[in-house]
């Protein structure tokens, strides 16, 4: 509900882009799990502006301060809360957007919803900056999953504009990704993806993309039909990010074009271990994990803030107007969104895992 | 959680395919809304086997009995419960699937989860039959939405196997669909879609597809960031149906290939009324409705039950085996799934609508 | 929310007193627990009219029909649903109460809330009859608790009108109660309680009372601060029953009169086992169970339906009027409410127990 | 669940007594409500140590810092988050309580639950200090209720140890309370209550009490059976405070001793306005408000931390031991708990009020 999500694990996200601070309260964590804060900061840096191709030049350290829930470096089991101070804010960049709403942003809908009472500076609570606390929660979930059941979560970009990379679903054994968001960093695909972003930037434009996230080592038998499933939870989480327009699992929308004989994942004992011959289902049947890698895709729209002149309206004069958006914006948010998607998968997996007991 | 969904509106779905009955409890409905039961039965018939191309020959009336919540033809405001008796069951068709699990079904994962205690007959609680009570709830939600805010929900099939139809997103003003699931019933596309199903059937195979659902007349300003949104709720609902592998809104995964300048929905006054020039966002910005038609797509995998011989394992002997599935199965469930997707959209919309008040 | 309760375990109660059926869906039960249906029927009979002192002469078998969730006598782990048909209904007894509301009933508040759309017959969804499905769920929870952790739930009446019995909190080791609701069945206290009820009946009046419920064998370390506690859950459940006006734990309101030195439960090793020297806390400190018996009290108001003439209003004419209530009513519902309170404790305990895992 | 509460309105409380900060995120507030922060600070001061009879000498300003959710002095409608820094901490006072648990505290149960990973300093997340963020949320709810429906929330102490004051239930029109927790500040009762606290303090002991809270002006017709009621919500909230052992409404446990003819609240038109002749029900019938003042009582146990020597155990040596607790403790927390109970009532009322819409 609202900015609160979860079942066993609950996260409550707060903050506006240009207010005093953003943050998150994570409730329901198991106790006694050692948390490596440096590792979390590293995850936050993957999302931080300026560290990825095509990102805004607004540079923020995004250093989280732990307010509660860690004691002697371990989770206490009671709520873990953090805040990230907002420091490098240029509020004047955003003046007037409640009157002449930016296309593709929540300026107009927020006005309908909150009757001009929401904080409009920097997009307020709708800002992409709010994915930082979500990512923090996800980074904690990653560490807890690793400690509790050996599960690891990865991700890579499989599309930027017109350039696509191969889904891990196709591979017998996926290549463990490097630190880069571009899975095949040293290949021509990565280079072409970066070119796609660079070209959009030069055009005062932006470009969208698709990320793919995967979890290995997640135990089978987790989840409950109908709606207590990783699929439902992950989709719910991801659609909380305004730029997300599609979520899929395994072969995703491709399944629609297939015959059952092509699409069914067959069961097989191989070296005494049960597995599926393919992973078109993305790790689930009937909402319950089957022990295969969990695999999901998330489509992100191009950043709506672009330098080009666009059509909009003036809500005061009721007349059509032109708008040109200045300021610091990403030509492509997909590289920065990747760790967020990984974190959301970790949150969905951990929430399901904590419900495994009977 | 589990088989319970919702925030303001709650549905609790129960039943196994071959148990005494399936049904649903709907809690949180507004009081005093006239419900046309004949209309609901009509919706259930759209989902009923035998009434659509490619569906199973198991014929069931699927007539719901109202147990509570309606009085003098109107909602009381207290829980509306219904049951649908299971009558035409052939349980012997399903013997043994807990030992030699069917590929693409939940036989194996249910065994991991419930340690052989779940009802395996006809897929038990995992059966597609359980979409009937979800559809019932959705059909009620449709009528309540219509009465409360004039919203209407439609749907059509936009892909069957290799044949695709045009998304309503592309059209200036979508054609109001006929009763048929095939939006362009009398066109060559509808014929080719039916051919695609027929061909799969003749091959003892099945085929997948994509449905698109739309709501017109839904007011702007409904929903709250981050997770109290129609997008999150609809995705959560749809992924509760085992055959669903992807959910998207507006232009869906297409946004990934676009530039921002192409994708942004611009605002415009036209005849004194504010609207977007396009509907790539599918009716939402930042999780809040913008007054445009709500538009979503759902990908369904091909029915896993096919007549062809498939690979599987024997979980007792730990050996690889072949399996051939007999019995009554759909070559394509997409036409029957369409009203379910419409119903889920109505549920997500109504849940959001009921939270509009402050 | 509404008629849906729970966290890990969820119950969704439906039905109106004089509609086709009442019932409940129980979601989140562990799988594979053998359920003795005869035992549940016995519990329902403790609540059934006509079987207890002072109860109405309306006799109903109240036999539940299981619709789903049991297979081969065991829980499947998917939703367990039951219905109880309403057979012996005299709706004419209740005509007109929406115009001249009965004092102490929900007639007036239901009219405010549902604008005359609720089913008024027999109190509709507000009827005490709706405690039957709650009790069913509680009786299932009792059996699951017994099977999973050896916990047993008991109860007795500690007050009827002016007659009180001793709380189990005072006793070193409580006497295991007999089948009767009157803990000390063969003592003078039980006789005096029954006299209290009989005297009220002869006066065309009714009388209230207090029940005490206890659980033995509930493990320590269960529950989470602040609100995921048995205390919060049990209170929430009990206040869902309209006749309940107070809920307390351990020494209850008595703690207010005490010094800390009297009230603190001290810790002690006795025969190598850790226990508290007293049980003033009722089995919890900080919302977490401490291994002592769980002990709670619930106050029930006298049945509002009495034969005596009472003051009320006519909501149509806006004039004050007299009302005399005819029909079949309990002079004291406390004996019938006792198993419901036990069941609610079992539900709260099981919900907490299912959340124990990390 | 856990430290997260609510339905439409959600609060997520975090912090440990001696960690960096405590705080709360409030999600689901209506937008555009002017919030008077000075008034909230005044409420926090009513709870602050050192400002009330019998309270600890630890003095803390308890000044909250707003992190989000207020803009231009009004609620934005997105999450309102605050933090209160912990400054005046003496952690050494609490060393060793995980080995020799304090009677009446959560030391032992927290050890069972969190396996020694919880923060034990000052009681950690179990500390009474955590009622400050709950109170903050309650103080916000008070202002929103006042603005939205004119409802006002009051409270007074009706028992300290052996001294009791008259419940407002008995009065035709309750006296509007002064700023003091002792309703009849200038009467002999207030003096005797203070004497009761002083006497306990001189004995190195503590004493319990009962508070009564009331809301006037709350509209009728709010709430839904069975569990979406102010009664269920308020009880759930209050039992989240470790010192609470009982919660009741209207006449509370007194109803058990009464006849129906005495207890029923009769309806009456008086000067053209409908009201009840008495308020034994405390403002609700069937879980729905009836327009009368909302009236509830909460029993608080005596502070478990006392200077007297007490019995406990050593969990390492498994031997019985004596414990004497030093440090700064309240002889009676009831005066400081009063505003917390008022705040919890405001939270329960606002949550119900926000659900009024259909």
mmCIF file of N, CA, C and O in Angstrom, chain C residues 217-279:
data_model
loop_
_atom_site.group_PDB
_atom_site.id
_atom_site.type_symbol
_atom_site.label_atom_id
_atom_site.label_comp_id
_atom_site.label_asym_id
_atom_site.label_seq_id
_atom_site.Cartn_x
_atom_site.Cartn_y
_atom_site.Cartn_z
ATOM 1 N N UNK C 217 1.556 -25.120 26.922
ATOM 2 C CA UNK C 217 2.484 -25.752 25.987
ATOM 3 C C UNK C 217 2.873 -24.887 24.807
ATOM 4 O O UNK C 217 3.500 -25.374 23.861
ATOM 5 N N UNK C 218 2.524 -23.608 24.843
ATOM 6 C CA UNK C 218 2.928 -22.739 23.730
ATOM 7 C C UNK C 218 4.397 -22.364 23.918
ATOM 8 O O UNK C 218 4.783 -21.882 24.978
ATOM 9 N N UNK C 219 5.212 -22.555 22.883
ATOM 10 C CA UNK C 219 6.648 -22.342 23.054
ATOM 11 C C UNK C 219 7.011 -20.888 23.345
ATOM 12 O O UNK C 219 6.305 -19.975 22.915
ATOM 13 N N UNK C 220 8.106 -20.662 24.032
ATOM 14 C CA UNK C 220 8.629 -19.319 24.264
ATOM 15 C C UNK C 220 9.297 -18.780 23.011
ATOM 16 O O UNK C 220 9.669 -19.533 22.112
ATOM 17 N N UNK C 221 9.442 -17.458 22.959
ATOM 18 C CA UNK C 221 10.176 -16.833 21.854
ATOM 19 C C UNK C 221 9.352 -16.567 20.612
ATOM 20 O O UNK C 221 9.898 -16.250 19.562
ATOM 21 N N UNK C 222 8.016 -16.670 20.718
ATOM 22 C CA UNK C 222 7.144 -16.461 19.547
ATOM 23 C C UNK C 222 6.515 -15.067 19.600
ATOM 24 O O UNK C 222 6.037 -14.644 20.642
ATOM 25 N N UNK C 223 6.469 -14.411 18.460
ATOM 26 C CA UNK C 223 5.896 -13.073 18.375
ATOM 27 C C UNK C 223 6.976 -12.046 18.078
ATOM 28 O O UNK C 223 8.164 -12.330 18.246
ATOM 29 N N UNK C 224 6.553 -10.882 17.583
ATOM 30 C CA UNK C 224 7.500 -9.800 17.298
ATOM 31 C C UNK C 224 6.893 -8.489 17.744
ATOM 32 O O UNK C 224 5.738 -8.215 17.459
ATOM 33 N N UNK C 225 7.703 -7.681 18.457
ATOM 34 C CA UNK C 225 7.205 -6.346 18.760
ATOM 35 C C UNK C 225 7.080 -5.579 17.445
ATOM 36 O O UNK C 225 7.808 -5.849 16.506
ATOM 37 N N UNK C 226 6.175 -4.654 17.396
ATOM 38 C CA UNK C 226 5.226 -4.196 18.373
ATOM 39 C C UNK C 226 3.863 -4.866 18.183
ATOM 40 O O UNK C 226 3.170 -5.160 19.126
ATOM 41 N N UNK C 227 3.486 -5.085 16.912
ATOM 42 C CA UNK C 227 2.089 -5.449 16.671
ATOM 43 C C UNK C 227 1.907 -6.845 16.113
ATOM 44 O O UNK C 227 0.810 -7.231 15.773
ATOM 45 N N UNK C 228 3.006 -7.564 15.996
ATOM 46 C CA UNK C 228 2.869 -8.932 15.520
ATOM 47 C C UNK C 228 2.895 -9.866 16.733
ATOM 48 O O UNK C 228 3.727 -10.754 16.835
ATOM 49 N N UNK C 229 1.962 -9.608 17.639
ATOM 50 C CA UNK C 229 1.961 -10.316 18.904
ATOM 51 C C UNK C 229 0.621 -11.023 19.101
ATOM 52 O O UNK C 229 -0.393 -10.618 18.544
ATOM 53 N N UNK C 230 0.639 -12.055 19.902
ATOM 54 C CA UNK C 230 -0.597 -12.767 20.235
ATOM 55 C C UNK C 230 -1.568 -11.828 20.937
ATOM 56 O O UNK C 230 -2.778 -11.882 20.706
ATOM 57 N N UNK C 231 -1.038 -10.951 21.780
ATOM 58 C CA UNK C 231 -1.921 -10.037 22.501
ATOM 59 C C UNK C 231 -2.688 -9.131 21.538
ATOM 60 O O UNK C 231 -3.917 -9.012 21.604
ATOM 61 N N UNK C 232 -1.962 -8.494 20.616
ATOM 62 C CA UNK C 232 -2.616 -7.617 19.634
ATOM 63 C C UNK C 232 -3.584 -8.397 18.760
ATOM 64 O O UNK C 232 -4.706 -7.945 18.501
ATOM 65 N N UNK C 233 -3.170 -9.568 18.313
ATOM 66 C CA UNK C 233 -4.005 -10.344 17.390
ATOM 67 C C UNK C 233 -5.266 -10.861 18.070
ATOM 68 O O UNK C 233 -6.354 -10.816 17.497
ATOM 69 N N UNK C 234 -5.109 -11.360 19.279
ATOM 70 C CA UNK C 234 -6.269 -11.899 19.994
ATOM 71 C C UNK C 234 -7.271 -10.786 20.293
ATOM 72 O O UNK C 234 -8.486 -10.952 20.120
ATOM 73 N N UNK C 235 -6.762 -9.635 20.734
ATOM 74 C CA UNK C 235 -7.665 -8.513 21.029
ATOM 75 C C UNK C 235 -8.399 -8.076 19.766
ATOM 76 O O UNK C 235 -9.612 -7.840 19.790
ATOM 77 N N UNK C 236 -7.657 -8.001 18.669
ATOM 78 C CA UNK C 236 -8.263 -7.604 17.393
ATOM 79 C C UNK C 236 -9.374 -8.572 17.014
ATOM 80 O O UNK C 236 -10.476 -8.162 16.635
ATOM 81 N N UNK C 237 -9.105 -9.858 17.128
ATOM 82 C CA UNK C 237 -10.103 -10.881 16.810
ATOM 83 C C UNK C 237 -11.333 -10.751 17.689
ATOM 84 O O UNK C 237 -12.470 -10.754 17.220
ATOM 85 N N UNK C 238 -11.125 -10.665 19.011
ATOM 86 C CA UNK C 238 -12.249 -10.691 19.951
ATOM 87 C C UNK C 238 -13.141 -9.457 19.782
ATOM 88 O O UNK C 238 -14.363 -9.565 19.885
ATOM 89 N N UNK C 239 -12.532 -8.292 19.540
ATOM 90 C CA UNK C 239 -13.353 -7.093 19.382
ATOM 91 C C UNK C 239 -14.145 -7.111 18.071
ATOM 92 O O UNK C 239 -14.991 -6.243 17.831
ATOM 93 N N UNK C 240 -13.884 -8.107 17.227
ATOM 94 C CA UNK C 240 -14.731 -8.315 16.051
ATOM 95 C C UNK C 240 -16.082 -8.913 16.391
ATOM 96 O O UNK C 240 -16.998 -8.918 15.563
ATOM 97 N N UNK C 241 -16.217 -9.425 17.611
ATOM 98 C CA UNK C 241 -17.500 -9.961 18.079
ATOM 99 C C UNK C 241 -18.243 -8.822 18.777
ATOM 100 O O UNK C 241 -17.726 -8.258 19.752
ATOM 101 N N UNK C 242 -19.427 -8.441 18.275
ATOM 102 C CA UNK C 242 -20.092 -7.228 18.785
ATOM 103 C C UNK C 242 -20.320 -7.198 20.298
ATOM 104 O O UNK C 242 -20.323 -6.118 20.885
ATOM 105 N N UNK C 243 -20.499 -8.344 20.948
ATOM 106 C CA UNK C 243 -20.816 -8.337 22.379
ATOM 107 C C UNK C 243 -19.606 -8.100 23.271
ATOM 108 O O UNK C 243 -19.752 -7.899 24.473
ATOM 109 N N UNK C 244 -18.396 -8.115 22.703
ATOM 110 C CA UNK C 244 -17.182 -8.002 23.521
ATOM 111 C C UNK C 244 -16.897 -6.543 23.853
ATOM 112 O O UNK C 244 -16.866 -5.689 22.969
ATOM 113 N N UNK C 245 -16.679 -6.247 25.113
ATOM 114 C CA UNK C 245 -16.373 -4.872 25.529
ATOM 115 C C UNK C 245 -15.026 -4.749 26.223
ATOM 116 O O UNK C 245 -14.605 -3.621 26.535
ATOM 117 N N UNK C 246 -14.361 -5.856 26.518
ATOM 118 C CA UNK C 246 -13.053 -5.764 27.153
ATOM 119 C C UNK C 246 -12.220 -7.008 26.916
ATOM 120 O O UNK C 246 -12.768 -8.113 26.840
ATOM 121 N N UNK C 247 -10.916 -6.803 26.787
ATOM 122 C CA UNK C 247 -9.975 -7.914 26.611
ATOM 123 C C UNK C 247 -8.764 -7.623 27.482
ATOM 124 O O UNK C 247 -8.267 -6.491 27.511
ATOM 125 N N UNK C 248 -8.290 -8.632 28.209
ATOM 126 C CA UNK C 248 -7.107 -8.420 29.036
ATOM 127 C C UNK C 248 -6.267 -9.686 29.107
ATOM 128 O O UNK C 248 -6.719 -10.765 28.713
ATOM 129 N N UNK C 249 -5.043 -9.523 29.569
ATOM 130 C CA UNK C 249 -4.107 -10.647 29.665
ATOM 131 C C UNK C 249 -3.549 -10.773 31.082
ATOM 132 O O UNK C 249 -3.349 -9.759 31.759
ATOM 133 N N UNK C 250 -3.295 -11.998 31.475
ATOM 134 C CA UNK C 250 -2.709 -12.248 32.788
ATOM 135 C C UNK C 250 -3.598 -11.700 33.887
ATOM 136 O O UNK C 250 -4.761 -12.072 33.997
ATOM 137 N N UNK C 251 -3.068 -10.777 34.676
ATOM 138 C CA UNK C 251 -3.863 -10.186 35.753
ATOM 139 C C UNK C 251 -4.793 -9.081 35.261
ATOM 140 O O UNK C 251 -5.569 -8.528 36.048
ATOM 141 N N UNK C 252 -4.710 -8.736 33.995
ATOM 142 C CA UNK C 252 -5.636 -7.772 33.397
ATOM 143 C C UNK C 252 -5.664 -6.445 34.119
ATOM 144 O O UNK C 252 -4.618 -5.928 34.515
ATOM 145 N N UNK C 253 -6.852 -5.888 34.290
ATOM 146 C CA UNK C 253 -6.996 -4.566 34.887
ATOM 147 C C UNK C 253 -6.517 -4.523 36.342
ATOM 148 O O UNK C 253 -6.303 -3.437 36.890
ATOM 149 N N UNK C 254 -6.351 -5.693 36.968
ATOM 150 C CA UNK C 254 -5.839 -5.740 38.340
ATOM 151 C C UNK C 254 -4.448 -5.123 38.477
ATOM 152 O O UNK C 254 -4.077 -4.633 39.536
ATOM 153 N N UNK C 255 -3.650 -5.204 37.376
ATOM 154 C CA UNK C 255 -2.277 -4.679 37.458
ATOM 155 C C UNK C 255 -2.247 -3.208 37.839
ATOM 156 O O UNK C 255 -1.269 -2.727 38.420
ATOM 157 N N UNK C 256 -3.336 -2.506 37.517
ATOM 158 C CA UNK C 256 -3.375 -1.057 37.759
ATOM 159 C C UNK C 256 -3.319 -0.734 39.244
ATOM 160 O O UNK C 256 -2.843 0.332 39.642
ATOM 161 N N UNK C 257 -3.777 -1.655 40.070
ATOM 162 C CA UNK C 257 -3.840 -1.408 41.514
ATOM 163 C C UNK C 257 -2.580 -1.862 42.239
ATOM 164 O O UNK C 257 -2.452 -1.673 43.444
ATOM 165 N N UNK C 258 -1.676 -2.468 41.516
ATOM 166 C CA UNK C 258 -0.525 -3.090 42.163
ATOM 167 C C UNK C 258 0.734 -2.242 42.138
ATOM 168 O O UNK C 258 0.908 -1.386 41.298
ATOM 169 N N UNK C 259 1.624 -2.598 43.056
ATOM 170 C CA UNK C 259 2.995 -2.144 43.034
ATOM 171 C C UNK C 259 3.808 -3.044 42.090
ATOM 172 O O UNK C 259 3.464 -4.223 41.908
ATOM 173 N N UNK C 260 4.884 -2.529 41.551
ATOM 174 C CA UNK C 260 5.777 -3.336 40.715
ATOM 175 C C UNK C 260 6.311 -4.557 41.435
ATOM 176 O O UNK C 260 6.438 -5.641 40.855
ATOM 177 N N UNK C 261 6.600 -4.385 42.705
ATOM 178 C CA UNK C 261 7.161 -5.504 43.469
ATOM 179 C C UNK C 261 6.152 -6.642 43.621
ATOM 180 O O UNK C 261 6.539 -7.796 43.797
ATOM 181 N N UNK C 262 4.857 -6.330 43.549
ATOM 182 C CA UNK C 262 3.835 -7.380 43.603
ATOM 183 C C UNK C 262 3.597 -7.994 42.233
ATOM 184 O O UNK C 262 3.243 -9.147 42.100
ATOM 185 N N UNK C 263 3.705 -7.152 41.212
ATOM 186 C CA UNK C 263 3.226 -7.557 39.898
ATOM 187 C C UNK C 263 4.273 -8.269 39.041
ATOM 188 O O UNK C 263 3.935 -9.123 38.222
ATOM 189 N N UNK C 264 5.549 -7.901 39.226
ATOM 190 C CA UNK C 264 6.585 -8.512 38.383
ATOM 191 C C UNK C 264 6.593 -10.037 38.523
ATOM 192 O O UNK C 264 6.559 -10.561 39.630
ATOM 193 N N UNK C 265 6.620 -10.722 37.394
ATOM 194 C CA UNK C 265 6.811 -12.174 37.403
ATOM 195 C C UNK C 265 8.313 -12.450 37.488
ATOM 196 O O UNK C 265 9.070 -12.084 36.587
ATOM 197 N N UNK C 266 8.726 -13.094 38.552
ATOM 198 C CA UNK C 266 10.152 -13.365 38.744
ATOM 199 C C UNK C 266 10.554 -14.641 38.023
ATOM 200 O O UNK C 266 9.746 -15.546 37.831
ATOM 201 N N UNK C 267 11.823 -14.701 37.626
ATOM 202 C CA UNK C 267 12.329 -15.895 36.944
ATOM 203 C C UNK C 267 12.961 -16.834 37.954
ATOM 204 O O UNK C 267 13.522 -16.390 38.976
ATOM 205 N N UNK C 268 12.907 -18.122 37.658
ATOM 206 C CA UNK C 268 13.373 -19.113 38.620
ATOM 207 C C UNK C 268 13.690 -20.416 37.894
ATOM 208 O O UNK C 268 12.954 -20.820 37.002
ATOM 209 N N UNK C 269 14.805 -21.029 38.254
ATOM 210 C CA UNK C 269 15.023 -22.406 37.816
ATOM 211 C C UNK C 269 14.408 -23.336 38.855
ATOM 212 O O UNK C 269 14.658 -23.200 40.053
ATOM 213 N N UNK C 270 13.562 -24.245 38.392
ATOM 214 C CA UNK C 270 12.940 -25.206 39.304
ATOM 215 C C UNK C 270 13.074 -26.571 38.644
ATOM 216 O O UNK C 270 12.579 -26.751 37.520
ATOM 217 N N UNK C 271 13.753 -27.490 39.291
ATOM 218 C CA UNK C 271 14.026 -28.797 38.699
ATOM 219 C C UNK C 271 14.693 -28.626 37.331
ATOM 220 O O UNK C 271 14.328 -29.299 36.348
ATOM 221 N N UNK C 272 15.624 -27.675 37.259
ATOM 222 C CA UNK C 272 16.377 -27.471 36.015
ATOM 223 C C UNK C 272 15.616 -26.774 34.911
ATOM 224 O O UNK C 272 16.160 -26.539 33.827
ATOM 225 N N UNK C 273 14.365 -26.438 35.177
ATOM 226 C CA UNK C 273 13.566 -25.806 34.125
ATOM 227 C C UNK C 273 13.272 -24.357 34.490
ATOM 228 O O UNK C 273 12.900 -24.069 35.627
ATOM 229 N N UNK C 274 13.432 -23.485 33.514
ATOM 230 C CA UNK C 274 13.175 -22.071 33.771
ATOM 231 C C UNK C 274 11.681 -21.792 33.720
ATOM 232 O O UNK C 274 10.994 -22.195 32.791
ATOM 233 N N UNK C 275 11.173 -21.096 34.738
ATOM 234 C CA UNK C 275 9.789 -20.649 34.683
ATOM 235 C C UNK C 275 9.629 -19.361 35.489
ATOM 236 O O UNK C 275 10.558 -18.902 36.138
ATOM 237 N N UNK C 276 8.436 -18.769 35.380
ATOM 238 C CA UNK C 276 8.136 -17.588 36.167
ATOM 239 C C UNK C 276 7.489 -18.068 37.469
ATOM 240 O O UNK C 276 6.767 -19.067 37.488
ATOM 241 N N UNK C 277 7.718 -17.326 38.515
ATOM 242 C CA UNK C 277 7.140 -17.704 39.804
ATOM 243 C C UNK C 277 5.637 -17.413 39.839
ATOM 244 O O UNK C 277 4.899 -18.031 40.601
ATOM 245 N N UNK C 278 5.223 -16.452 39.063
ATOM 246 C CA UNK C 278 3.797 -16.120 38.927
ATOM 247 C C UNK C 278 3.514 -15.921 37.435
ATOM 248 O O UNK C 278 4.433 -15.973 36.617
ATOM 249 N N UNK C 279 2.253 -15.698 37.091
ATOM 250 C CA UNK C 279 1.918 -15.493 35.675
ATOM 251 C C UNK C 279 1.030 -14.255 35.495
ATOM 252 O O UNK C 279 0.036 -14.281 34.793
#
